[in-house]
Amino acid sequence: MVVEQLTEYHFDKVYERDMDFLFIQMASYYQDFLEMLLKKTGRDSTGVRLVAAEHSKVMGSLGESDIELIVEQNGIRIGLLIEDKVDAGAMQNQCARYFERGSHSVDQGEYSDFCVFIFCPRRYLEGNEEAKKYQYSITYEECESFLETKNDAMSYLFRQQISVAIGNAKKPAKHDEIKQGFLRNYKKFQEDNYSVLDMATQEGKLGDWIQYRTQLRGVYILHKLQEGQVCLIIPNSASEMKEVKEIAEQLNYLGLRNIFAEKASKSAALRINVPVLHNTGGWDMVVEAELRDCFDSIMTLYRLSDAVSNFTRLINS
């Protein structure tokens, strides 16, 4: 179909997070896109409806799913777990960990069955062996073709964004090399200056979040580089936000300033705002004073978790 007299949108660069939200919107906005996903699995798509969508679902030591859609059909709920890739490199065992998270959610009664997808440009799928391990794949080009059957303004916006993402994927992999170099230098700085910290993120990871372990079971710290945040994540505690907010207030009263409580999916978090670090701009662009500000805040949350762990061990001994 030809769309006339619609706004022309311009995207200089499209990131994975942008695409995550685009696909969630498509699943919410277009019933036939949701049906297309179900048909890809060989299932009958009649009567399917979207009942929940979650972005960046973190499940503690099991890791993170980029997108989780829960659909219902004839009273049965099915989880669609989606790894989204624009041009970032694949992590070792990344596909297998999606199956671990899906199985855990089935055990927890969140849904009865699940499917694991990768969404990516065709060039990425053809040139990446890890990407071929996923149960099902949807290429960006397939999504672009789907949107070409629509004639609404939203589809025109989505189509232009997808087109830019496909173009990004066709460029040389310099973007990945810069991120890998950033992580190597970041890790060396941490080991040289903050060696007590236990970084969980492995070399080769190309995401914008770096994870640290703590002494508290299941509790971990995230450094969100491009969001300018460090967060102490307390899994499965979103229902206790009132208490978490009170903790943040008490910590501020005791002199630990600028600690905020926030909900993070099904978890709760204590957050400190820090300078933004752009891992796509190269290590040379990092200001050391800002980097130390980030690590000092990580250390604040680490010491807090360590103190709670020691206190808990003491009263239980």
PDB file of C-alpha atoms in Angstrom:
ATOM      1  CA  MET A   1       0.000   0.000   0.000  1.00  0.00           C
ATOM      2  CA  VAL A   2       1.111   3.572  -0.640  1.00  0.00           C
ATOM      3  CA  VAL A   3       0.977   5.934   2.311  1.00  0.00           C
ATOM      4  CA  GLU A   4       0.546   9.559   1.326  1.00  0.00           C
ATOM      5  CA  GLN A   5       1.135  12.844   3.139  1.00  0.00           C
ATOM      6  CA  LEU A   6       2.616  11.316   6.294  1.00  0.00           C
ATOM      7  CA  THR A   7       5.357  12.794   8.436  1.00  0.00           C
ATOM      8  CA  GLU A   8       8.901  11.921   7.451  1.00  0.00           C
ATOM      9  CA  TYR A   9      10.935  10.703  10.429  1.00  0.00           C
ATOM     10  CA  HIS A  10      14.730  10.767  10.664  1.00  0.00           C
ATOM     11  CA  PHE A  11      16.842   8.453  12.850  1.00  0.00           C
ATOM     12  CA  ASP A  12      20.588   8.982  13.092  1.00  0.00           C
ATOM     13  CA  LYS A  13      21.111   5.763  15.038  1.00  0.00           C
ATOM     14  CA  VAL A  14      18.763   3.089  16.366  1.00  0.00           C
ATOM     15  CA  TYR A  15      19.743   1.102  19.449  1.00  0.00           C
ATOM     16  CA  GLU A  16      18.594  -2.311  20.638  1.00  0.00           C
ATOM     17  CA  ARG A  17      16.482  -0.761  23.401  1.00  0.00           C
ATOM     18  CA  ASP A  18      14.643   1.332  20.774  1.00  0.00           C
ATOM     19  CA  MET A  19      13.820  -1.833  18.854  1.00  0.00           C
ATOM     20  CA  ASP A  20      12.709  -3.652  22.008  1.00  0.00           C
ATOM     21  CA  PHE A  21      10.001  -1.070  22.623  1.00  0.00           C
ATOM     22  CA  LEU A  22       9.045  -1.003  18.947  1.00  0.00           C
ATOM     23  CA  PHE A  23       8.336  -4.741  18.951  1.00  0.00           C
ATOM     24  CA  ILE A  24       6.356  -4.506  22.196  1.00  0.00           C
ATOM     25  CA  GLN A  25       4.272  -1.754  20.580  1.00  0.00           C
ATOM     26  CA  MET A  26       3.751  -3.805  17.437  1.00  0.00           C
ATOM     27  CA  ALA A  27       2.547  -6.791  19.482  1.00  0.00           C
ATOM     28  CA  SER A  28       0.189  -4.506  21.397  1.00  0.00           C
ATOM     29  CA  TYR A  29      -1.061  -2.513  18.409  1.00  0.00           C
ATOM     30  CA  TYR A  30      -1.384  -5.122  15.663  1.00  0.00           C
ATOM     31  CA  GLN A  31      -3.355  -8.270  16.405  1.00  0.00           C
ATOM     32  CA  ASP A  32      -2.158  -9.871  13.167  1.00  0.00           C
ATOM     33  CA  PHE A  33       1.496  -9.335  14.189  1.00  0.00           C
ATOM     34  CA  LEU A  34       0.794 -11.309  17.348  1.00  0.00           C
ATOM     35  CA  GLU A  35      -0.857 -13.986  15.215  1.00  0.00           C
ATOM     36  CA  MET A  36       2.207 -14.018  12.936  1.00  0.00           C
ATOM     37  CA  LEU A  37       4.409 -14.876  15.921  1.00  0.00           C
ATOM     38  CA  LEU A  38       2.151 -17.767  16.963  1.00  0.00           C
ATOM     39  CA  LYS A  39       2.004 -19.110  13.410  1.00  0.00           C
ATOM     40  CA  LYS A  40       5.815 -19.081  13.344  1.00  0.00           C
ATOM     41  CA  THR A  41       5.740 -21.704  16.109  1.00  0.00           C
ATOM     42  CA  GLY A  42       3.319 -23.917  14.179  1.00  0.00           C
ATOM     43  CA  ARG A  43       0.448 -23.129  16.535  1.00  0.00           C
ATOM     44  CA  ASP A  44      -3.052 -22.119  15.561  1.00  0.00           C
ATOM     45  CA  SER A  45      -3.324 -18.378  16.185  1.00  0.00           C
ATOM     46  CA  THR A  46      -7.125 -18.224  16.448  1.00  0.00           C
ATOM     47  CA  GLY A  47      -8.308 -16.245  19.461  1.00  0.00           C
ATOM     48  CA  VAL A  48      -4.845 -15.371  20.755  1.00  0.00           C
ATOM     49  CA  ARG A  49      -4.575 -12.193  22.828  1.00  0.00           C
ATOM     50  CA  LEU A  50      -1.759 -10.371  24.551  1.00  0.00           C
ATOM     51  CA  VAL A  51      -2.181 -10.315  28.338  1.00  0.00           C
ATOM     52  CA  ALA A  52       1.238  -9.000  29.477  1.00  0.00           C
ATOM     53  CA  ALA A  53       4.449  -7.532  28.100  1.00  0.00           C
ATOM     54  CA  GLU A  54       7.694  -6.919  29.968  1.00  0.00           C
ATOM     55  CA  HIS A  55      10.934  -5.280  28.877  1.00  0.00           C
ATOM     56  CA  SER A  56      14.358  -6.313  30.234  1.00  0.00           C
ATOM     57  CA  LYS A  57      13.007  -8.954  32.595  1.00  0.00           C
ATOM     58  CA  VAL A  58      15.834  -9.787  35.017  1.00  0.00           C
ATOM     59  CA  MET A  59      15.673 -13.116  36.868  1.00  0.00           C
ATOM     60  CA  GLY A  60      18.658 -12.940  39.220  1.00  0.00           C
ATOM     61  CA  SER A  61      21.359 -15.477  38.386  1.00  0.00           C
ATOM     62  CA  LEU A  62      19.317 -16.718  35.388  1.00  0.00           C
ATOM     63  CA  GLY A  63      19.981 -13.445  33.588  1.00  0.00           C
ATOM     64  CA  GLU A  64      17.828 -11.127  31.531  1.00  0.00           C
ATOM     65  CA  SER A  65      15.283 -11.504  28.715  1.00  0.00           C
ATOM     66  CA  ASP A  66      15.053  -8.537  26.349  1.00  0.00           C
ATOM     67  CA  ILE A  67      11.298  -8.970  25.854  1.00  0.00           C
ATOM     68  CA  GLU A  68       8.732 -11.281  27.398  1.00  0.00           C
ATOM     69  CA  LEU A  69       5.234 -11.408  25.941  1.00  0.00           C
ATOM     70  CA  ILE A  70       2.554 -13.497  27.617  1.00  0.00           C
ATOM     71  CA  VAL A  71      -0.323 -14.477  25.350  1.00  0.00           C
ATOM     72  CA  GLU A  72      -3.481 -16.390  26.164  1.00  0.00           C
ATOM     73  CA  GLN A  73      -5.379 -18.759  23.936  1.00  0.00           C
ATOM     74  CA  ASN A  74      -8.360 -20.845  25.004  1.00  0.00           C
ATOM     75  CA  GLY A  75      -7.506 -20.165  28.638  1.00  0.00           C
ATOM     76  CA  ILE A  76      -3.887 -21.328  28.265  1.00  0.00           C
ATOM     77  CA  ARG A  77      -1.027 -18.873  28.747  1.00  0.00           C
ATOM     78  CA  ILE A  78       2.121 -19.062  26.644  1.00  0.00           C
ATOM     79  CA  GLY A  79       5.324 -17.083  27.188  1.00  0.00           C
ATOM     80  CA  LEU A  80       7.126 -15.664  24.161  1.00  0.00           C
ATOM     81  CA  LEU A  81      10.722 -14.925  25.223  1.00  0.00           C
ATOM     82  CA  ILE A  82      12.534 -12.703  22.746  1.00  0.00           C
ATOM     83  CA  GLU A  83      16.216 -11.888  22.345  1.00  0.00           C
ATOM     84  CA  ASP A  84      16.570  -8.764  20.214  1.00  0.00           C
ATOM     85  CA  LYS A  85      19.801  -8.040  18.317  1.00  0.00           C
ATOM     86  CA  VAL A  86      20.611  -5.089  16.072  1.00  0.00           C
ATOM     87  CA  ASP A  87      24.348  -5.581  15.703  1.00  0.00           C
ATOM     88  CA  ALA A  88      25.692  -6.564  19.148  1.00  0.00           C
ATOM     89  CA  GLY A  89      27.739  -9.742  19.520  1.00  0.00           C
ATOM     90  CA  ALA A  90      26.174 -12.846  21.066  1.00  0.00           C
ATOM     91  CA  MET A  91      27.073 -13.952  24.589  1.00  0.00           C
ATOM     92  CA  GLN A  92      28.155 -17.521  25.279  1.00  0.00           C
ATOM     93  CA  ASN A  93      25.180 -19.758  26.217  1.00  0.00           C
ATOM     94  CA  GLN A  94      22.819 -16.819  25.750  1.00  0.00           C
ATOM     95  CA  CYS A  95      20.211 -18.915  23.941  1.00  0.00           C
ATOM     96  CA  ALA A  96      20.360 -21.727  26.532  1.00  0.00           C
ATOM     97  CA  ARG A  97      19.723 -19.264  29.347  1.00  0.00           C
ATOM     98  CA  TYR A  98      16.450 -18.191  27.691  1.00  0.00           C
ATOM     99  CA  PHE A  99      15.264 -21.779  27.990  1.00  0.00           C
ATOM    100  CA  GLU A 100      16.314 -21.830  31.653  1.00  0.00           C
ATOM    101  CA  ARG A 101      14.298 -18.674  32.352  1.00  0.00           C
ATOM    102  CA  GLY A 102      11.297 -20.002  30.455  1.00  0.00           C
ATOM    103  CA  SER A 103      11.364 -23.301  32.346  1.00  0.00           C
ATOM    104  CA  HIS A 104      11.628 -21.443  35.654  1.00  0.00           C
ATOM    105  CA  SER A 105       8.601 -19.294  34.792  1.00  0.00           C
ATOM    106  CA  VAL A 106       6.604 -22.431  33.905  1.00  0.00           C
ATOM    107  CA  ASP A 107       7.574 -23.934  37.269  1.00  0.00           C
ATOM    108  CA  GLN A 108       6.413 -20.705  38.949  1.00  0.00           C
ATOM    109  CA  GLY A 109       3.037 -20.930  37.203  1.00  0.00           C
ATOM    110  CA  GLU A 110       3.418 -17.759  35.121  1.00  0.00           C
ATOM    111  CA  TYR A 111       2.448 -19.668  31.975  1.00  0.00           C
ATOM    112  CA  SER A 112       1.964 -23.270  30.817  1.00  0.00           C
ATOM    113  CA  ASP A 113       4.403 -23.314  27.919  1.00  0.00           C
ATOM    114  CA  PHE A 114       6.925 -21.007  26.265  1.00  0.00           C
ATOM    115  CA  CYS A 115       8.764 -20.348  23.016  1.00  0.00           C
ATOM    116  CA  VAL A 116      12.138 -18.676  22.491  1.00  0.00           C
ATOM    117  CA  PHE A 117      12.673 -16.236  19.614  1.00  0.00           C
ATOM    118  CA  ILE A 118      15.458 -14.102  18.268  1.00  0.00           C
ATOM    119  CA  PHE A 119      14.536 -10.889  16.435  1.00  0.00           C
ATOM    120  CA  CYS A 120      17.397  -9.559  14.286  1.00  0.00           C
ATOM    121  CA  PRO A 121      18.344  -8.344  10.803  1.00  0.00           C
ATOM    122  CA  ARG A 122      18.695 -11.114   8.204  1.00  0.00           C
ATOM    123  CA  ARG A 123      22.414 -10.380   7.841  1.00  0.00           C
ATOM    124  CA  TYR A 124      22.916 -10.969  11.559  1.00  0.00           C
ATOM    125  CA  LEU A 125      21.024 -14.285  11.500  1.00  0.00           C
ATOM    126  CA  GLU A 126      22.966 -15.555   8.504  1.00  0.00           C
ATOM    127  CA  GLY A 127      26.373 -14.634   9.918  1.00  0.00           C
ATOM    128  CA  ASN A 128      26.039 -15.625  13.578  1.00  0.00           C
ATOM    129  CA  GLU A 129      26.124 -19.250  14.718  1.00  0.00           C
ATOM    130  CA  GLU A 130      24.748 -18.457  18.190  1.00  0.00           C
ATOM    131  CA  ALA A 131      21.737 -16.751  16.597  1.00  0.00           C
ATOM    132  CA  LYS A 132      20.929 -19.939  14.688  1.00  0.00           C
ATOM    133  CA  LYS A 133      20.489 -21.858  17.955  1.00  0.00           C
ATOM    134  CA  TYR A 134      17.243 -20.081  18.853  1.00  0.00           C
ATOM    135  CA  GLN A 135      14.013 -22.023  18.574  1.00  0.00           C
ATOM    136  CA  TYR A 136      12.386 -19.493  16.230  1.00  0.00           C
ATOM    137  CA  SER A 137      13.583 -16.399  14.393  1.00  0.00           C
ATOM    138  CA  ILE A 138      11.899 -13.277  13.073  1.00  0.00           C
ATOM    139  CA  THR A 139      14.022 -11.023  10.883  1.00  0.00           C
ATOM    140  CA  TYR A 140      13.704  -7.267  10.842  1.00  0.00           C
ATOM    141  CA  GLU A 141      13.030  -7.598   7.124  1.00  0.00           C
ATOM    142  CA  GLU A 142       9.975  -9.769   7.859  1.00  0.00           C
ATOM    143  CA  CYS A 143       8.696  -7.093  10.239  1.00  0.00           C
ATOM    144  CA  GLU A 144       9.333  -4.441   7.600  1.00  0.00           C
ATOM    145  CA  SER A 145       7.330  -6.462   5.049  1.00  0.00           C
ATOM    146  CA  PHE A 146       4.514  -6.889   7.559  1.00  0.00           C
ATOM    147  CA  LEU A 147       4.342  -3.123   8.102  1.00  0.00           C
ATOM    148  CA  GLU A 148       4.235  -2.502   4.358  1.00  0.00           C
ATOM    149  CA  THR A 149       0.765  -4.101   4.366  1.00  0.00           C
ATOM    150  CA  LYS A 150      -0.473  -1.313   6.673  1.00  0.00           C
ATOM    151  CA  ASN A 151      -1.430   2.229   5.784  1.00  0.00           C
ATOM    152  CA  ASP A 152      -1.575   3.960   9.164  1.00  0.00           C
ATOM    153  CA  ALA A 153       0.831   6.600  10.452  1.00  0.00           C
ATOM    154  CA  MET A 154       2.187   4.327  13.188  1.00  0.00           C
ATOM    155  CA  SER A 155       3.268   1.678  10.693  1.00  0.00           C
ATOM    156  CA  TYR A 156       5.076   4.343   8.656  1.00  0.00           C
ATOM    157  CA  LEU A 157       7.053   5.453  11.714  1.00  0.00           C
ATOM    158  CA  PHE A 158       7.869   1.845  12.673  1.00  0.00           C
ATOM    159  CA  ARG A 159       8.955   1.021   9.121  1.00  0.00           C
ATOM    160  CA  GLN A 160      11.417   3.903   8.959  1.00  0.00           C
ATOM    161  CA  GLN A 161      12.926   2.935  12.324  1.00  0.00           C
ATOM    162  CA  ILE A 162      13.340  -0.696  11.247  1.00  0.00           C
ATOM    163  CA  SER A 163      14.928   0.427   7.985  1.00  0.00           C
ATOM    164  CA  VAL A 164      17.588   2.380   9.895  1.00  0.00           C
ATOM    165  CA  ALA A 165      18.246  -0.611  12.177  1.00  0.00           C
ATOM    166  CA  ILE A 166      18.750  -2.859   9.148  1.00  0.00           C
ATOM    167  CA  GLY A 167      21.150  -0.288   7.720  1.00  0.00           C
ATOM    168  CA  ASN A 168      23.099  -0.215  10.979  1.00  0.00           C
ATOM    169  CA  ALA A 169      23.495  -3.980  10.873  1.00  0.00           C
ATOM    170  CA  LYS A 170      24.994  -3.777   7.375  1.00  0.00           C
ATOM    171  CA  LYS A 171      27.808  -1.527   8.554  1.00  0.00           C
ATOM    172  CA  PRO A 172      31.183  -2.916   9.703  1.00  0.00           C
ATOM    173  CA  ALA A 173      31.336  -4.262  13.252  1.00  0.00           C
ATOM    174  CA  LYS A 174      33.423  -1.338  14.558  1.00  0.00           C
ATOM    175  CA  HIS A 175      30.592  -0.540  17.012  1.00  0.00           C
ATOM    176  CA  ASP A 176      31.078  -3.933  18.714  1.00  0.00           C
ATOM    177  CA  GLU A 177      34.853  -3.553  18.852  1.00  0.00           C
ATOM    178  CA  ILE A 178      34.544  -0.195  20.623  1.00  0.00           C
ATOM    179  CA  LYS A 179      32.180  -1.677  23.230  1.00  0.00           C
ATOM    180  CA  GLN A 180      34.464  -4.655  23.807  1.00  0.00           C
ATOM    181  CA  GLY A 181      37.455  -2.357  24.242  1.00  0.00           C
ATOM    182  CA  PHE A 182      35.474  -0.206  26.663  1.00  0.00           C
ATOM    183  CA  LEU A 183      34.578  -3.222  28.800  1.00  0.00           C
ATOM    184  CA  ARG A 184      38.186  -4.462  28.884  1.00  0.00           C
ATOM    185  CA  ASN A 185      39.426  -1.059  30.080  1.00  0.00           C
ATOM    186  CA  TYR A 186      36.515  -0.704  32.512  1.00  0.00           C
ATOM    187  CA  LYS A 187      37.278  -4.098  34.031  1.00  0.00           C
ATOM    188  CA  LYS A 188      41.000  -3.326  34.308  1.00  0.00           C
ATOM    189  CA  PHE A 189      40.223  -0.035  36.071  1.00  0.00           C
ATOM    190  CA  GLN A 190      37.926  -1.883  38.472  1.00  0.00           C
ATOM    191  CA  GLU A 191      40.504  -4.590  39.209  1.00  0.00           C
ATOM    192  CA  ASP A 192      43.266  -2.009  39.730  1.00  0.00           C
ATOM    193  CA  ASN A 193      41.287   0.395  41.901  1.00  0.00           C
ATOM    194  CA  TYR A 194      38.219  -1.372  43.333  1.00  0.00           C
ATOM    195  CA  SER A 195      39.371  -4.983  43.540  1.00  0.00           C
ATOM    196  CA  VAL A 196      36.924  -5.888  46.320  1.00  0.00           C
ATOM    197  CA  LEU A 197      34.094  -5.711  43.792  1.00  0.00           C
ATOM    198  CA  ASP A 198      33.036  -9.001  42.161  1.00  0.00           C
ATOM    199  CA  MET A 199      32.023  -8.294  38.573  1.00  0.00           C
ATOM    200  CA  ALA A 200      29.607 -10.863  37.135  1.00  0.00           C
ATOM    201  CA  THR A 201      29.538  -9.473  33.593  1.00  0.00           C
ATOM    202  CA  GLN A 202      31.895 -11.479  31.394  1.00  0.00           C
ATOM    203  CA  GLU A 203      34.283 -10.136  28.784  1.00  0.00           C
ATOM    204  CA  GLY A 204      32.584  -9.992  25.396  1.00  0.00           C
ATOM    205  CA  LYS A 205      29.295  -8.695  26.788  1.00  0.00           C
ATOM    206  CA  LEU A 206      28.113  -5.783  24.660  1.00  0.00           C
ATOM    207  CA  GLY A 207      25.190  -4.522  26.698  1.00  0.00           C
ATOM    208  CA  ASP A 208      25.001  -1.207  28.538  1.00  0.00           C
ATOM    209  CA  TRP A 209      24.496  -2.746  31.999  1.00  0.00           C
ATOM    210  CA  ILE A 210      27.343  -4.215  34.080  1.00  0.00           C
ATOM    211  CA  GLN A 211      26.447  -6.541  36.949  1.00  0.00           C
ATOM    212  CA  TYR A 212      28.214  -7.112  40.287  1.00  0.00           C
ATOM    213  CA  ARG A 213      27.614  -9.869  42.827  1.00  0.00           C
ATOM    214  CA  THR A 214      27.008  -9.167  46.520  1.00  0.00           C
ATOM    215  CA  GLN A 215      27.159 -11.283  49.694  1.00  0.00           C
ATOM    216  CA  LEU A 216      23.361 -11.227  49.946  1.00  0.00           C
ATOM    217  CA  ARG A 217      21.720 -14.195  48.263  1.00  0.00           C
ATOM    218  CA  GLY A 218      20.048 -13.183  45.015  1.00  0.00           C
ATOM    219  CA  VAL A 219      20.839  -9.479  45.480  1.00  0.00           C
ATOM    220  CA  TYR A 220      23.104  -7.816  42.921  1.00  0.00           C
ATOM    221  CA  ILE A 221      24.280  -4.409  41.708  1.00  0.00           C
ATOM    222  CA  LEU A 222      23.753  -3.036  38.198  1.00  0.00           C
ATOM    223  CA  HIS A 223      25.779  -0.203  36.701  1.00  0.00           C
ATOM    224  CA  LYS A 224      23.578   1.208  33.929  1.00  0.00           C
ATOM    225  CA  LEU A 225      26.233   3.005  31.909  1.00  0.00           C
ATOM    226  CA  GLN A 226      24.175   5.068  29.491  1.00  0.00           C
ATOM    227  CA  GLU A 227      21.377   5.756  31.956  1.00  0.00           C
ATOM    228  CA  GLY A 228      23.728   7.139  34.600  1.00  0.00           C
ATOM    229  CA  GLN A 229      22.547   4.873  37.420  1.00  0.00           C
ATOM    230  CA  VAL A 230      23.901   2.279  39.830  1.00  0.00           C
ATOM    231  CA  CYS A 231      21.220   0.131  41.436  1.00  0.00           C
ATOM    232  CA  LEU A 232      21.112  -2.439  44.218  1.00  0.00           C
ATOM    233  CA  ILE A 233      18.521  -4.910  42.898  1.00  0.00           C
ATOM    234  CA  ILE A 234      16.405  -6.820  45.425  1.00  0.00           C
ATOM    235  CA  PRO A 235      14.576  -9.536  43.438  1.00  0.00           C
ATOM    236  CA  ASN A 236      10.867 -10.283  43.862  1.00  0.00           C
ATOM    237  CA  SER A 237      10.311  -7.434  46.311  1.00  0.00           C
ATOM    238  CA  ALA A 238       8.252  -4.967  44.270  1.00  0.00           C
ATOM    239  CA  SER A 239       5.318  -5.633  46.595  1.00  0.00           C
ATOM    240  CA  GLU A 240       7.406  -4.247  49.479  1.00  0.00           C
ATOM    241  CA  MET A 241       8.053  -0.825  47.924  1.00  0.00           C
ATOM    242  CA  LYS A 242       6.745   1.038  50.980  1.00  0.00           C
ATOM    243  CA  GLU A 243       9.405  -0.586  53.164  1.00  0.00           C
ATOM    244  CA  VAL A 244      12.125  -0.056  50.539  1.00  0.00           C
ATOM    245  CA  LYS A 245      11.247   3.655  50.340  1.00  0.00           C
ATOM    246  CA  GLU A 246      11.512   3.883  54.120  1.00  0.00           C
ATOM    247  CA  ILE A 247      14.971   2.279  53.948  1.00  0.00           C
ATOM    248  CA  ALA A 248      16.060   4.862  51.359  1.00  0.00           C
ATOM    249  CA  GLU A 249      14.789   7.681  53.584  1.00  0.00           C
ATOM    250  CA  GLN A 250      16.636   6.283  56.609  1.00  0.00           C
ATOM    251  CA  LEU A 251      19.873   5.931  54.630  1.00  0.00           C
ATOM    252  CA  ASN A 252      19.621   9.533  53.477  1.00  0.00           C
ATOM    253  CA  TYR A 253      18.989  10.606  57.069  1.00  0.00           C
ATOM    254  CA  LEU A 254      22.129   8.735  58.156  1.00  0.00           C
ATOM    255  CA  GLY A 255      24.238  10.611  55.609  1.00  0.00           C
ATOM    256  CA  LEU A 256      24.105   8.339  52.544  1.00  0.00           C
ATOM    257  CA  ARG A 257      22.720  11.060  50.298  1.00  0.00           C
ATOM    258  CA  ASN A 258      20.885  10.743  47.001  1.00  0.00           C
ATOM    259  CA  ILE A 259      19.740   7.148  47.418  1.00  0.00           C
ATOM    260  CA  PHE A 260      16.333   6.597  45.854  1.00  0.00           C
ATOM    261  CA  ALA A 261      13.900   3.681  45.946  1.00  0.00           C
ATOM    262  CA  GLU A 262      12.330   2.509  42.723  1.00  0.00           C
ATOM    263  CA  LYS A 263      10.402  -0.416  41.300  1.00  0.00           C
ATOM    264  CA  ALA A 264      12.253  -2.530  38.716  1.00  0.00           C
ATOM    265  CA  SER A 265       9.824  -4.987  37.146  1.00  0.00           C
ATOM    266  CA  LYS A 266       9.021  -7.472  39.948  1.00  0.00           C
ATOM    267  CA  SER A 267      12.023  -6.324  41.933  1.00  0.00           C
ATOM    268  CA  ALA A 268      12.783  -3.275  44.039  1.00  0.00           C
ATOM    269  CA  ALA A 269      15.958  -1.228  43.793  1.00  0.00           C
ATOM    270  CA  LEU A 270      17.980   1.337  45.687  1.00  0.00           C
ATOM    271  CA  ARG A 271      19.349   3.745  43.077  1.00  0.00           C
ATOM    272  CA  ILE A 272      22.147   6.319  43.027  1.00  0.00           C
ATOM    273  CA  ASN A 273      22.416   8.674  40.051  1.00  0.00           C
ATOM    274  CA  VAL A 274      25.929   8.881  38.582  1.00  0.00           C
ATOM    275  CA  PRO A 275      27.589  10.389  35.489  1.00  0.00           C
ATOM    276  CA  VAL A 276      26.634   8.797  32.168  1.00  0.00           C
ATOM    277  CA  LEU A 277      29.357   6.675  30.545  1.00  0.00           C
ATOM    278  CA  HIS A 278      29.100   6.218  26.774  1.00  0.00           C
ATOM    279  CA  ASN A 279      30.559   2.804  25.974  1.00  0.00           C
ATOM    280  CA  THR A 280      30.122   3.481  22.239  1.00  0.00           C
ATOM    281  CA  GLY A 281      32.455   6.486  22.232  1.00  0.00           C
ATOM    282  CA  GLY A 282      35.695   4.773  23.184  1.00  0.00           C
ATOM    283  CA  TRP A 283      37.642   4.665  26.439  1.00  0.00           C
ATOM    284  CA  ASP A 284      39.590   7.823  25.588  1.00  0.00           C
ATOM    285  CA  MET A 285      36.434   9.880  26.059  1.00  0.00           C
ATOM    286  CA  VAL A 286      35.942   8.747  29.677  1.00  0.00           C
ATOM    287  CA  VAL A 287      36.622  11.403  32.329  1.00  0.00           C
ATOM    288  CA  GLU A 288      38.425   9.704  35.230  1.00  0.00           C
ATOM    289  CA  ALA A 289      36.730  11.836  37.890  1.00  0.00           C
ATOM    290  CA  GLU A 290      33.320  10.783  36.549  1.00  0.00           C
ATOM    291  CA  LEU A 291      34.422   7.147  36.372  1.00  0.00           C
ATOM    292  CA  ARG A 292      35.547   7.256  40.017  1.00  0.00           C
ATOM    293  CA  ASP A 293      32.221   8.845  40.949  1.00  0.00           C
ATOM    294  CA  CYS A 294      30.478   5.815  39.410  1.00  0.00           C
ATOM    295  CA  PHE A 295      32.686   3.301  41.194  1.00  0.00           C
ATOM    296  CA  ASP A 296      32.458   5.131  44.530  1.00  0.00           C
ATOM    297  CA  SER A 297      28.660   4.824  44.282  1.00  0.00           C
ATOM    298  CA  ILE A 298      28.927   1.131  43.410  1.00  0.00           C
ATOM    299  CA  MET A 299      31.139   0.720  46.468  1.00  0.00           C
ATOM    300  CA  THR A 300      28.528   2.495  48.621  1.00  0.00           C
ATOM    301  CA  LEU A 301      25.878  -0.026  47.609  1.00  0.00           C
ATOM    302  CA  TYR A 302      28.342  -2.918  47.934  1.00  0.00           C
ATOM    303  CA  ARG A 303      29.301  -1.902  51.482  1.00  0.00           C
ATOM    304  CA  LEU A 304      25.629  -1.486  52.356  1.00  0.00           C
ATOM    305  CA  SER A 305      24.826  -5.023  51.174  1.00  0.00           C
ATOM    306  CA  ASP A 306      27.929  -6.349  52.926  1.00  0.00           C
ATOM    307  CA  ALA A 307      26.889  -4.713  56.211  1.00  0.00           C
ATOM    308  CA  VAL A 308      23.389  -6.194  55.963  1.00  0.00           C
ATOM    309  CA  SER A 309      24.877  -9.619  55.188  1.00  0.00           C
ATOM    310  CA  ASN A 310      27.205  -9.455  58.198  1.00  0.00           C
ATOM    311  CA  PHE A 311      24.446  -8.251  60.500  1.00  0.00           C
ATOM    312  CA  THR A 312      22.096 -11.007  59.322  1.00  0.00           C
ATOM    313  CA  ARG A 313      24.806 -13.616  59.858  1.00  0.00           C
ATOM    314  CA  LEU A 314      25.463 -12.244  63.347  1.00  0.00           C
ATOM    315  CA  ILE A 315      21.873 -12.366  64.571  1.00  0.00           C
ATOM    316  CA  ASN A 316      21.361 -15.827  63.078  1.00  0.00           C
ATOM    317  CA  SER A 317      24.501 -17.295  64.648  1.00  0.00           C
TER     318      SER A 317
END
